[in-house]
PDB file of C-alpha atoms and ligand atoms in Angstrom:
ATOM      1  CA  MET A   1     175.692  88.124  -5.060  1.00 44.00           C
ATOM      2  CA  LYS A   2     172.296  89.421  -3.981  1.00 43.00           C
ATOM      3  CA  THR A   3     171.676  88.420  -0.401  1.00 45.00           C
ATOM      4  CA  PRO A   4     174.682  88.351   1.887  1.00 45.00           C
ATOM      5  CA  SER A   5     173.434  86.830   5.118  1.00 47.00           C
ATOM      6  CA  LEU A   6     174.118  87.839   8.657  1.00 42.00           C
ATOM      7  CA  ILE A   7     175.987  84.570   9.063  1.00 44.00           C
ATOM      8  CA  LEU A   8     178.248  85.540   6.212  1.00 43.00           C
ATOM      9  CA  SER A   9     178.976  88.928   7.751  1.00 42.00           C
ATOM     10  CA  LEU A  10     179.904  87.221  10.984  1.00 40.00           C
ATOM     11  CA  SER A  11     182.046  84.714   9.117  1.00 41.00           C
ATOM     12  CA  LEU A  12     183.893  87.471   7.350  1.00 41.00           C
ATOM     13  CA  ALA A  13     184.547  89.181  10.632  1.00 37.00           C
ATOM     14  CA  VAL A  14     186.025  85.952  11.922  1.00 39.00           C
ATOM     15  CA  ALA A  15     187.987  85.308   8.744  1.00 37.00           C
ATOM     16  CA  GLY A  16     189.618  88.708   9.066  1.00 33.00           C
ATOM     17  CA  CYS A  17     191.288  87.552  12.255  1.00 34.00           C
ATOM     18  CA  SER A  18     194.282  85.442  11.467  1.00 32.00           C
ATOM     19  CA  THR A  19     194.456  83.072  14.374  1.00 33.00           C
ATOM     20  CA  THR A  20     190.964  82.421  15.709  1.00 33.00           C
ATOM     21  CA  GLN A  21     188.956  81.230  12.736  1.00 37.00           C
ATOM     22  CA  GLU A  22     188.760  77.557  13.737  1.00 38.00           C
ATOM     23  CA  PRO A  23     185.111  76.896  14.636  1.00 41.00           C
ATOM     24  CA  ALA A  24     184.129  74.707  17.545  1.00 38.00           C
ATOM     25  CA  SER A  25     183.034  71.945  15.156  1.00 40.00           C
ATOM     26  CA  SER A  26     186.132  71.157  13.128  1.00 42.00           C
ATOM     27  CA  GLY A  27     185.399  67.460  13.611  1.00 46.00           C
ATOM     28  CA  PRO A  28     182.939  65.074  15.146  1.00 51.00           C
ATOM     29  CA  ALA A  29     185.294  63.513  17.706  1.00 55.00           C
ATOM     30  CA  THR A  30     186.010  65.923  20.527  1.00 52.00           C
ATOM     31  CA  PRO A  31     186.671  65.525  24.244  1.00 56.00           C
ATOM     32  CA  PHE A  32     183.095  66.740  24.684  1.00 53.00           C
ATOM     33  CA  GLY A  33     181.534  64.073  22.489  1.00 53.00           C
ATOM     34  CA  SER A  34     180.388  63.994  18.908  1.00 58.00           C
ATOM     35  CA  LEU A  35     179.542  67.202  17.106  1.00 70.00           C
ATOM     36  CA  GLY A  36     177.167  67.323  14.174  1.00 85.00           C
ATOM     37  CA  ALA A  37     177.654  69.052  10.857  1.00 93.00           C
ATOM     38  CA  MET A  38     177.624  72.838  10.839  1.00 94.00           C
ATOM     39  CA  THR A  39     176.348  74.612   7.733  1.00 97.00           C
ATOM     40  CA  THR A  40     176.940  78.226   6.712  1.00 97.00           C
ATOM     41  CA  ASN A  41     174.643  79.778   4.109  1.00 98.00           C
ATOM     42  CA  ILE A  42     176.856  81.887   1.845  1.00 98.00           C
ATOM     43  CA  GLY A  43     173.846  83.070  -0.185  1.00 97.00           C
ATOM     44  CA  ASP A  44     172.447  82.558  -3.695  1.00 97.00           C
ATOM     45  CA  GLY A  45     172.365  78.769  -3.350  1.00 98.00           C
ATOM     46  CA  LEU A  46     175.900  78.253  -2.054  1.00 98.00           C
ATOM     47  CA  TYR A  47     176.492  76.602   1.316  1.00 98.00           C
ATOM     48  CA  THR A  48     179.551  75.321   3.155  1.00 98.00           C
ATOM     49  CA  VAL A  49     179.453  72.475   5.675  1.00 97.00           C
ATOM     50  CA  SER A  50     181.957  71.524   8.353  1.00 96.00           C
ATOM     51  CA  ALA A  51     181.694  67.789   9.115  1.00 95.00           C
ATOM     52  CA  GLY A  52     183.952  64.875   9.972  1.00 92.00           C
ATOM     53  CA  GLY A  53     187.066  66.968  10.519  1.00 90.00           C
ATOM     54  CA  ALA A  54     186.933  68.726   7.137  1.00 95.00           C
ATOM     55  CA  ARG A  55     184.892  71.277   5.203  1.00 97.00           C
ATOM     56  CA  THR A  56     182.976  70.948   1.957  1.00 98.00           C
ATOM     57  CA  VAL A  57     180.482  72.930  -0.128  1.00 98.00           C
ATOM     58  CA  PHE A  58     177.173  72.403  -1.863  1.00 98.00           C
ATOM     59  CA  LEU A  59     175.452  74.451  -4.554  1.00 98.00           C
ATOM     60  CA  VAL A  60     171.689  74.341  -5.064  1.00 98.00           C
ATOM     61  CA  GLY A  61     170.419  75.175  -8.558  1.00 98.00           C
ATOM     62  CA  ASP A  62     167.009  75.026 -10.251  1.00 98.00           C
ATOM     63  CA  GLU A  63     167.567  71.435 -11.360  1.00 98.00           C
ATOM     64  CA  GLY A  64     169.630  69.857  -8.618  1.00 98.00           C
ATOM     65  CA  VAL A  65     172.526  69.983  -6.220  1.00 98.00           C
ATOM     66  CA  LEU A  66     176.296  69.815  -6.671  1.00 98.00           C
ATOM     67  CA  VAL A  67     178.390  68.700  -3.691  1.00 98.00           C
ATOM     68  CA  GLY A  68     182.131  69.041  -3.106  1.00 98.00           C
ATOM     69  CA  ASP A  69     184.019  66.432  -1.106  1.00 98.00           C
ATOM     70  CA  PRO A  70     181.980  63.777   0.726  1.00 98.00           C
ATOM     71  CA  ILE A  71     184.725  63.644   3.472  1.00 97.00           C
ATOM     72  CA  SER A  72     183.766  60.243   5.016  1.00 96.00           C
ATOM     73  CA  THR A  73     180.744  57.960   5.091  1.00 96.00           C
ATOM     74  CA  PRO A  74     179.336  59.335   8.369  1.00 95.00           C
ATOM     75  CA  ALA A  75     180.165  62.906   7.303  1.00 96.00           C
ATOM     76  CA  ALA A  76     178.494  62.351   3.902  1.00 97.00           C
ATOM     77  CA  GLU A  77     175.354  61.179   5.674  1.00 97.00           C
ATOM     78  CA  GLN A  78     175.449  64.323   7.802  1.00 96.00           C
ATOM     79  CA  ILE A  79     176.050  66.499   4.737  1.00 98.00           C
ATOM     80  CA  LEU A  80     173.131  64.866   2.918  1.00 98.00           C
ATOM     81  CA  GLY A  81     170.989  65.613   5.978  1.00 97.00           C
ATOM     82  CA  GLU A  82     172.090  69.261   5.845  1.00 97.00           C
ATOM     83  CA  ILE A  83     171.241  69.429   2.116  1.00 98.00           C
ATOM     84  CA  ARG A  84     167.814  67.935   2.769  1.00 98.00           C
ATOM     85  CA  LYS A  85     167.070  70.720   5.280  1.00 97.00           C
ATOM     86  CA  VAL A  86     167.372  73.111   2.315  1.00 97.00           C
ATOM     87  CA  THR A  87     166.088  71.235  -0.747  1.00 98.00           C
ATOM     88  CA  ASN A  88     164.696  67.932  -1.993  1.00 98.00           C
ATOM     89  CA  LYS A  89     166.224  68.404  -5.440  1.00 98.00           C
ATOM     90  CA  PRO A  90     168.343  65.524  -6.771  1.00 98.00           C
ATOM     91  CA  ILE A  91     172.065  65.338  -6.034  1.00 98.00           C
ATOM     92  CA  ARG A  92     173.518  65.653  -9.530  1.00 98.00           C
ATOM     93  CA  TYR A  93     177.261  65.852  -8.968  1.00 98.00           C
ATOM     94  CA  VAL A  94     180.019  65.226  -6.435  1.00 98.00           C
ATOM     95  CA  VAL A  95     183.403  66.827  -7.111  1.00 99.00           C
ATOM     96  CA  TYR A  96     186.529  65.481  -5.415  1.00 98.00           C
ATOM     97  CA  SER A  97     188.906  68.290  -4.485  1.00 98.00           C
ATOM     98  CA  HIS A  98     191.915  65.955  -4.765  1.00 97.00           C
ATOM     99  CA  SER A  99     192.702  62.316  -3.994  1.00 97.00           C
ATOM    100  CA  HIS A 100     193.395  62.348  -0.252  1.00 95.00           C
ATOM    101  CA  TRP A 101     191.241  59.994   1.788  1.00 95.00           C
ATOM    102  CA  ASP A 102     190.506  62.518   4.534  1.00 93.00           C
ATOM    103  CA  HIS A 103     188.363  64.376   1.970  1.00 97.00           C
ATOM    104  CA  ILE A 104     186.962  61.861  -0.523  1.00 98.00           C
ATOM    105  CA  ARG A 105     185.652  58.903   1.444  1.00 98.00           C
ATOM    106  CA  GLY A 106     181.885  58.443   1.539  1.00 98.00           C
ATOM    107  CA  GLY A 107     181.016  59.244  -2.085  1.00 98.00           C
ATOM    108  CA  GLN A 108     178.799  56.149  -2.226  1.00 98.00           C
ATOM    109  CA  VAL A 109     176.248  57.987  -0.079  1.00 98.00           C
ATOM    110  CA  PHE A 110     175.697  60.463  -2.925  1.00 98.00           C
ATOM    111  CA  LYS A 111     176.045  57.887  -5.717  1.00 98.00           C
ATOM    112  CA  GLU A 112     173.070  56.111  -4.208  1.00 98.00           C
ATOM    113  CA  GLU A 113     171.206  59.423  -4.624  1.00 98.00           C
ATOM    114  CA  GLY A 114     172.095  59.371  -8.330  1.00 98.00           C
ATOM    115  CA  ALA A 115     175.144  61.645  -8.263  1.00 98.00           C
ATOM    116  CA  GLU A 116     177.904  61.501 -10.858  1.00 98.00           C
ATOM    117  CA  ILE A 117     181.378  61.776  -9.302  1.00 98.00           C
ATOM    118  CA  TRP A 118     183.986  64.010 -10.937  1.00 98.00           C
ATOM    119  CA  SER A 119     187.698  64.526 -10.331  1.00 98.00           C
ATOM    120  CA  GLN A 120     190.675  65.984 -12.132  1.00 98.00           C
ATOM    121  CA  GLU A 121     192.112  63.162 -14.263  1.00 98.00           C
ATOM    122  CA  ASN A 122     195.435  62.827 -12.394  1.00 98.00           C
ATOM    123  CA  CYS A 123     193.498  61.664  -9.316  1.00 98.00           C
ATOM    124  CA  LEU A 124     192.478  58.473 -11.094  1.00 98.00           C
ATOM    125  CA  ALA A 125     195.949  56.920 -10.860  1.00 98.00           C
ATOM    126  CA  HIS A 126     196.126  57.595  -7.116  1.00 97.00           C
ATOM    127  CA  ILE A 127     192.616  56.307  -6.447  1.00 98.00           C
ATOM    128  CA  TYR A 128     193.108  53.122  -8.493  1.00 98.00           C
ATOM    129  CA  ARG A 129     196.599  52.432  -7.112  1.00 98.00           C
ATOM    130  CA  ASN A 130     195.466  52.910  -3.529  1.00 97.00           C
ATOM    131  CA  PRO A 131     191.939  51.539  -3.386  1.00 97.00           C
ATOM    132  CA  ASN A 132     189.915  52.203  -0.286  1.00 98.00           C
ATOM    133  CA  PRO A 133     186.528  50.531   0.220  1.00 97.00           C
ATOM    134  CA  GLU A 134     185.146  53.860   1.393  1.00 97.00           C
ATOM    135  CA  VAL A 135     186.342  55.750  -1.716  1.00 98.00           C
ATOM    136  CA  ALA A 136     184.008  55.547  -4.727  1.00 98.00           C
ATOM    137  CA  TYR A 137     185.755  55.696  -8.094  1.00 98.00           C
ATOM    138  CA  PRO A 138     185.087  58.844 -10.134  1.00 98.00           C
ATOM    139  CA  ASP A 139     182.608  58.449 -12.993  1.00 98.00           C
ATOM    140  CA  ARG A 140     184.025  61.345 -15.007  1.00 98.00           C
ATOM    141  CA  SER A 141     187.244  63.326 -15.088  1.00 98.00           C
ATOM    142  CA  TYR A 142     188.514  66.492 -16.734  1.00 98.00           C
ATOM    143  CA  THR A 143     191.944  67.812 -17.707  1.00 98.00           C
ATOM    144  CA  GLN A 144     192.073  71.635 -17.465  1.00 98.00           C
ATOM    145  CA  LYS A 145     188.564  73.032 -17.100  1.00 98.00           C
ATOM    146  CA  GLN A 146     185.027  71.722 -16.782  1.00 98.00           C
ATOM    147  CA  VAL A 147     181.831  73.681 -16.202  1.00 98.00           C
ATOM    148  CA  LEU A 148     179.048  71.885 -14.329  1.00 98.00           C
ATOM    149  CA  ASP A 149     175.536  73.358 -14.259  1.00 98.00           C
ATOM    150  CA  VAL A 150     172.735  72.481 -11.854  1.00 98.00           C
ATOM    151  CA  GLY A 151     170.256  74.942 -13.375  1.00 98.00           C
ATOM    152  CA  ASN A 152     171.122  78.641 -13.356  1.00 97.00           C
ATOM    153  CA  ALA A 153     173.949  77.794 -10.990  1.00 98.00           C
ATOM    154  CA  THR A 154     177.349  76.826 -12.299  1.00 98.00           C
ATOM    155  CA  VAL A 155     180.716  75.860 -10.965  1.00 98.00           C
ATOM    156  CA  GLU A 156     183.977  75.873 -12.887  1.00 98.00           C
ATOM    157  CA  LEU A 157     186.363  73.028 -12.098  1.00 98.00           C
ATOM    158  CA  LEU A 158     189.806  74.473 -12.736  1.00 98.00           C
ATOM    159  CA  TYR A 159     193.181  72.760 -12.756  1.00 98.00           C
ATOM    160  CA  HIS A 160     196.186  75.005 -12.153  1.00 98.00           C
ATOM    161  CA  GLY A 161     198.849  72.315 -11.990  1.00 98.00           C
ATOM    162  CA  PRO A 162     200.421  70.573  -8.984  1.00 97.00           C
ATOM    163  CA  ASN A 163     200.323  72.261  -5.583  1.00 96.00           C
ATOM    164  CA  HIS A 164     199.284  70.397  -2.400  1.00 94.00           C
ATOM    165  CA  SER A 165     198.634  67.410  -4.692  1.00 94.00           C
ATOM    166  CA  ASP A 166     198.975  66.840  -8.432  1.00 96.00           C
ATOM    167  CA  CYS A 167     195.216  66.640  -9.010  1.00 98.00           C
ATOM    168  CA  SER A 168     193.719  69.464  -6.965  1.00 98.00           C
ATOM    169  CA  THR A 169     190.616  71.110  -8.377  1.00 98.00           C
ATOM    170  CA  HIS A 170     189.967  74.767  -7.676  1.00 98.00           C
ATOM    171  CA  MET A 171     186.156  74.957  -7.640  1.00 98.00           C
ATOM    172  CA  TYR A 172     185.167  78.436  -8.746  1.00 98.00           C
ATOM    173  CA  PHE A 173     181.652  79.772  -8.220  1.00 98.00           C
ATOM    174  CA  PRO A 174     181.435  82.682 -10.694  1.00 98.00           C
ATOM    175  CA  ASN A 175     178.147  84.079  -9.362  1.00 97.00           C
ATOM    176  CA  HIS A 176     179.719  84.459  -5.930  1.00 98.00           C
ATOM    177  CA  LYS A 177     183.307  85.160  -6.984  1.00 98.00           C
ATOM    178  CA  ILE A 178     184.332  82.501  -4.475  1.00 98.00           C
ATOM    179  CA  VAL A 179     186.846  79.688  -4.966  1.00 98.00           C
ATOM    180  CA  HIS A 180     186.877  76.509  -2.884  1.00 98.00           C
ATOM    181  CA  ILE A 181     190.514  75.474  -2.259  1.00 98.00           C
ATOM    182  CA  VAL A 182     191.150  72.327  -0.247  1.00 97.00           C
ATOM    183  CA  ASP A 183     194.440  71.903   1.672  1.00 94.00           C
ATOM    184  CA  THR A 184     196.604  73.975  -0.705  1.00 95.00           C
ATOM    185  CA  VAL A 185     195.613  77.079   1.244  1.00 95.00           C
ATOM    186  CA  GLN A 186     194.820  76.909   4.928  1.00 93.00           C
ATOM    187  CA  PRO A 187     194.077  80.592   5.517  1.00 95.00           C
ATOM    188  CA  TYR A 188     196.830  82.313   7.462  1.00 95.00           C
ATOM    189  CA  ALA A 189     198.439  79.043   8.535  1.00 92.00           C
ATOM    190  CA  VAL A 190     201.648  77.266   7.644  1.00 89.00           C
ATOM    191  CA  SER A 191     201.273  73.773   6.168  1.00 80.00           C
ATOM    192  CA  GLY A 192     199.680  71.485   8.699  1.00 71.00           C
ATOM    193  CA  ALA A 193     199.491  67.677   8.915  1.00 64.00           C
ATOM    194  CA  GLY A 194     202.617  67.731  11.071  1.00 65.00           C
ATOM    195  CA  GLY A 195     204.097  70.283   8.685  1.00 67.00           C
ATOM    196  CA  ARG A 196     205.375  67.636   6.304  1.00 68.00           C
ATOM    197  CA  MET A 197     203.347  68.915   3.325  1.00 69.00           C
ATOM    198  CA  ASN A 198     202.777  65.266   2.389  1.00 60.00           C
ATOM    199  CA  ASP A 199     202.972  64.786  -1.371  1.00 65.00           C
ATOM    200  CA  SER A 200     203.059  68.489  -2.212  1.00 87.00           C
ATOM    201  CA  TYR A 201     205.048  70.042  -5.062  1.00 93.00           C
ATOM    202  CA  PRO A 202     206.998  72.816  -3.316  1.00 94.00           C
ATOM    203  CA  LYS A 203     208.025  74.922  -6.307  1.00 95.00           C
ATOM    204  CA  LEU A 204     205.021  74.304  -8.584  1.00 96.00           C
ATOM    205  CA  PHE A 205     202.857  75.199  -5.571  1.00 95.00           C
ATOM    206  CA  VAL A 206     203.838  78.856  -6.037  1.00 96.00           C
ATOM    207  CA  ASP A 207     203.173  78.755  -9.789  1.00 98.00           C
ATOM    208  CA  SER A 208     199.775  77.156  -9.229  1.00 98.00           C
ATOM    209  CA  LEU A 209     198.580  79.837  -6.819  1.00 98.00           C
ATOM    210  CA  GLN A 210     199.979  82.561  -9.069  1.00 98.00           C
ATOM    211  CA  MET A 211     198.012  81.108 -11.991  1.00 98.00           C
ATOM    212  CA  LEU A 212     194.856  81.029  -9.885  1.00 98.00           C
ATOM    213  CA  GLU A 213     195.356  84.662  -8.882  1.00 98.00           C
ATOM    214  CA  ASP A 214     196.087  85.752 -12.452  1.00 98.00           C
ATOM    215  CA  GLU A 215     193.252  83.888 -14.158  1.00 98.00           C
ATOM    216  CA  VAL A 216     190.357  83.811 -11.701  1.00 98.00           C
ATOM    217  CA  PRO A 217     188.676  86.987 -10.391  1.00 98.00           C
ATOM    218  CA  PHE A 218     187.808  85.435  -7.023  1.00 98.00           C
ATOM    219  CA  GLU A 219     187.270  87.726  -4.059  1.00 98.00           C
ATOM    220  CA  ARG A 220     187.017  85.119  -1.293  1.00 98.00           C
ATOM    221  CA  MET A 221     187.863  81.479  -0.670  1.00 98.00           C
ATOM    222  CA  ILE A 222     186.320  78.577   1.212  1.00 98.00           C
ATOM    223  CA  PRO A 223     188.995  76.257   2.665  1.00 97.00           C
ATOM    224  CA  GLY A 224     188.869  72.475   3.219  1.00 96.00           C
ATOM    225  CA  HIS A 225     189.389  72.699   6.981  1.00 93.00           C
ATOM    226  CA  GLY A 226     188.611  75.350   9.585  1.00 91.00           C
ATOM    227  CA  GLY A 227     186.437  78.449   9.288  1.00 94.00           C
ATOM    228  CA  PRO A 228     183.947  78.982   6.485  1.00 97.00           C
ATOM    229  CA  ILE A 229     185.428  81.772   4.442  1.00 97.00           C
ATOM    230  CA  ALA A 230     188.534  83.906   4.020  1.00 98.00           C
ATOM    231  CA  PRO A 231     189.487  86.877   1.851  1.00 98.00           C
ATOM    232  CA  ARG A 232     191.480  86.647  -1.407  1.00 98.00           C
ATOM    233  CA  ASP A 233     194.475  87.878   0.565  1.00 98.00           C
ATOM    234  CA  ALA A 234     194.686  84.477   2.303  1.00 98.00           C
ATOM    235  CA  VAL A 235     195.723  82.934  -1.032  1.00 98.00           C
ATOM    236  CA  ILE A 236     198.267  85.657  -1.766  1.00 98.00           C
ATOM    237  CA  ASN A 237     199.694  85.300   1.738  1.00 97.00           C
ATOM    238  CA  ARG A 238     200.068  81.528   1.335  1.00 96.00           C
ATOM    239  CA  ARG A 239     201.874  81.942  -2.007  1.00 96.00           C
ATOM    240  CA  LYS A 240     204.248  84.486  -0.491  1.00 97.00           C
ATOM    241  CA  TYR A 241     204.943  82.217   2.495  1.00 96.00           C
ATOM    242  CA  GLN A 242     205.767  79.330   0.169  1.00 95.00           C
ATOM    243  CA  GLN A 243     208.146  81.478  -1.902  1.00 97.00           C
ATOM    244  CA  ALA A 244     209.789  82.880   1.240  1.00 97.00           C
ATOM    245  CA  LEU A 245     210.303  79.331   2.514  1.00 95.00           C
ATOM    246  CA  LEU A 246     211.894  78.253  -0.788  1.00 96.00           C
ATOM    247  CA  ASP A 247     214.166  81.305  -0.736  1.00 98.00           C
ATOM    248  CA  ALA A 248     215.170  80.879   2.920  1.00 98.00           C
ATOM    249  CA  VAL A 249     216.104  77.210   2.547  1.00 97.00           C
ATOM    250  CA  LYS A 250     218.064  77.958  -0.637  1.00 98.00           C
ATOM    251  CA  ALA A 251     219.929  80.757   1.167  1.00 98.00           C
ATOM    252  CA  GLU A 252     221.002  78.326   3.902  1.00 98.00           C
ATOM    253  CA  ILE A 253     222.181  75.797   1.310  1.00 97.00           C
ATOM    254  CA  ASP A 254     224.142  78.520  -0.490  1.00 98.00           C
ATOM    255  CA  LYS A 255     225.703  79.630   2.815  1.00 97.00           C
ATOM    256  CA  GLY A 256     226.938  76.087   3.425  1.00 97.00           C
ATOM    257  CA  THR A 257     224.810  75.409   6.484  1.00 97.00           C
ATOM    258  CA  PRO A 258     225.002  71.636   7.173  1.00 96.00           C
ATOM    259  CA  PHE A 259     221.842  69.935   5.847  1.00 93.00           C
ATOM    260  CA  GLY A 260     220.816  68.595   9.241  1.00 95.00           C
ATOM    261  CA  LYS A 261     220.895  72.084  10.713  1.00 97.00           C
ATOM    262  CA  ILE A 262     218.969  73.855   7.943  1.00 97.00           C
ATOM    263  CA  PRO A 263     215.370  73.208   9.120  1.00 95.00           C
ATOM    264  CA  ASP A 264     216.045  74.790  12.510  1.00 96.00           C
ATOM    265  CA  ALA A 265     218.133  77.598  11.010  1.00 97.00           C
ATOM    266  CA  VAL A 266     215.271  78.897   8.847  1.00 97.00           C
ATOM    267  CA  SER A 267     213.361  81.854  10.254  1.00 97.00           C
ATOM    268  CA  LEU A 268     210.664  83.932   8.550  1.00 97.00           C
ATOM    269  CA  PRO A 269     209.830  86.795  10.920  1.00 97.00           C
ATOM    270  CA  LYS A 270     207.381  88.352   8.424  1.00 97.00           C
ATOM    271  CA  PHE A 271     205.218  85.245   8.739  1.00 97.00           C
ATOM    272  CA  LYS A 272     205.585  84.623  12.473  1.00 97.00           C
ATOM    273  CA  ASP A 273     201.884  85.308  13.115  1.00 96.00           C
ATOM    274  CA  LEU A 274     200.714  82.473  10.862  1.00 95.00           C
ATOM    275  CA  ARG A 275     198.898  79.726  12.718  1.00 93.00           C
ATOM    276  CA  GLY A 276     201.296  76.825  13.393  1.00 92.00           C
ATOM    277  CA  TYR A 277     204.449  78.870  12.712  1.00 94.00           C
ATOM    278  CA  ASP A 278     206.273  77.815  15.879  1.00 94.00           C
ATOM    279  CA  GLN A 279     205.235  74.166  15.637  1.00 92.00           C
ATOM    280  CA  TYR A 280     205.621  73.489  11.909  1.00 93.00           C
ATOM    281  CA  LEU A 281     208.095  75.919  10.340  1.00 94.00           C
ATOM    282  CA  ALA A 282     211.054  73.516  10.723  1.00 94.00           C
ATOM    283  CA  ALA A 283     209.043  70.603   9.300  1.00 93.00           C
ATOM    284  CA  ASN A 284     207.934  72.782   6.361  1.00 93.00           C
ATOM    285  CA  ALA A 285     211.590  73.736   5.784  1.00 94.00           C
ATOM    286  CA  GLN A 286     212.566  70.056   5.921  1.00 93.00           C
ATOM    287  CA  ARG A 287     210.128  69.356   3.064  1.00 92.00           C
ATOM    288  CA  ILE A 288     211.667  72.187   1.005  1.00 94.00           C
ATOM    289  CA  LEU A 289     215.120  70.739   1.684  1.00 94.00           C
ATOM    290  CA  ILE A 290     213.963  67.468   0.131  1.00 92.00           C
ATOM    291  CA  TYR A 291     212.808  69.430  -2.923  1.00 94.00           C
ATOM    292  CA  TYR A 292     216.261  70.992  -3.348  1.00 95.00           C
ATOM    293  CA  THR A 293     217.851  67.569  -2.878  1.00 92.00           C
ATOM    294  CA  ILE A 294     215.787  65.462  -5.297  1.00 92.00           C
ATOM    295  CA  GLY A 295     213.725  67.955  -7.326  1.00 90.00           C
ATOM    296  CA  TRP A 296     210.323  66.905  -5.936  1.00 86.00           C
TER     297      TRP A 296
HETATM  298 ZN1   ZN B 301     195.185  66.714   1.136  1.00 90.32          ZN
END
């Protein structure tokens, strides 16, 4: 990485602080009106954009542009506008991070620019079973690893098994040693979305992050919501929180604590400073209890 920008230095300073990394523009609908997209230049052709309540990335190479999630139709239009402030090169690829609608609506905006849409293959079943007029079907899929090149700029699409979903792509930018992880890791936060962890895979979640850590020499990550960048430690911390949660719920089961009382009985003082700990710990524990009850 040749040219770390001032913006990046500021972002890193923010990312180092565990509870205040949410930027003012985490979504367009606010009590103060509609906020536009906010782009951070990471350097060497990599950018991250906050728009429509989520965060995505785009990579500019010699021959074109690769975009991460389109987020929603209005967000995709904003993201395209942000890209066009930087380059007029063609949009070659869109990569869906997983199959959840809050990240992958709006792909048509980029298809009309000529982009080919990629996802991990397990997403196809979800997208076809639950069609959404705003979700464009992927043109191509991969199983374990796919390298996409936009001209002296590459991204590795990596599948490390089920975690937040069963089709999450870790997008690794080798030139930057940065991985884009959507929803599986919210830096220094417990699982959000009401804490229910939606369709996550509680035990495989740990294995997936461990595999990422073991196999990919990333130094920083870009999340799918919130601030632009976080250190590698954010991933390690999230894996440890997940394992601690699994262990704590299992300990209550082994002690004979009545099932209904387990979510409120769980306490993880080592993780009490995580964002959302007070609000969502019990709901996170409830999801783990379901795992120990039915194996999913
Ligand atoms: Zn999701």
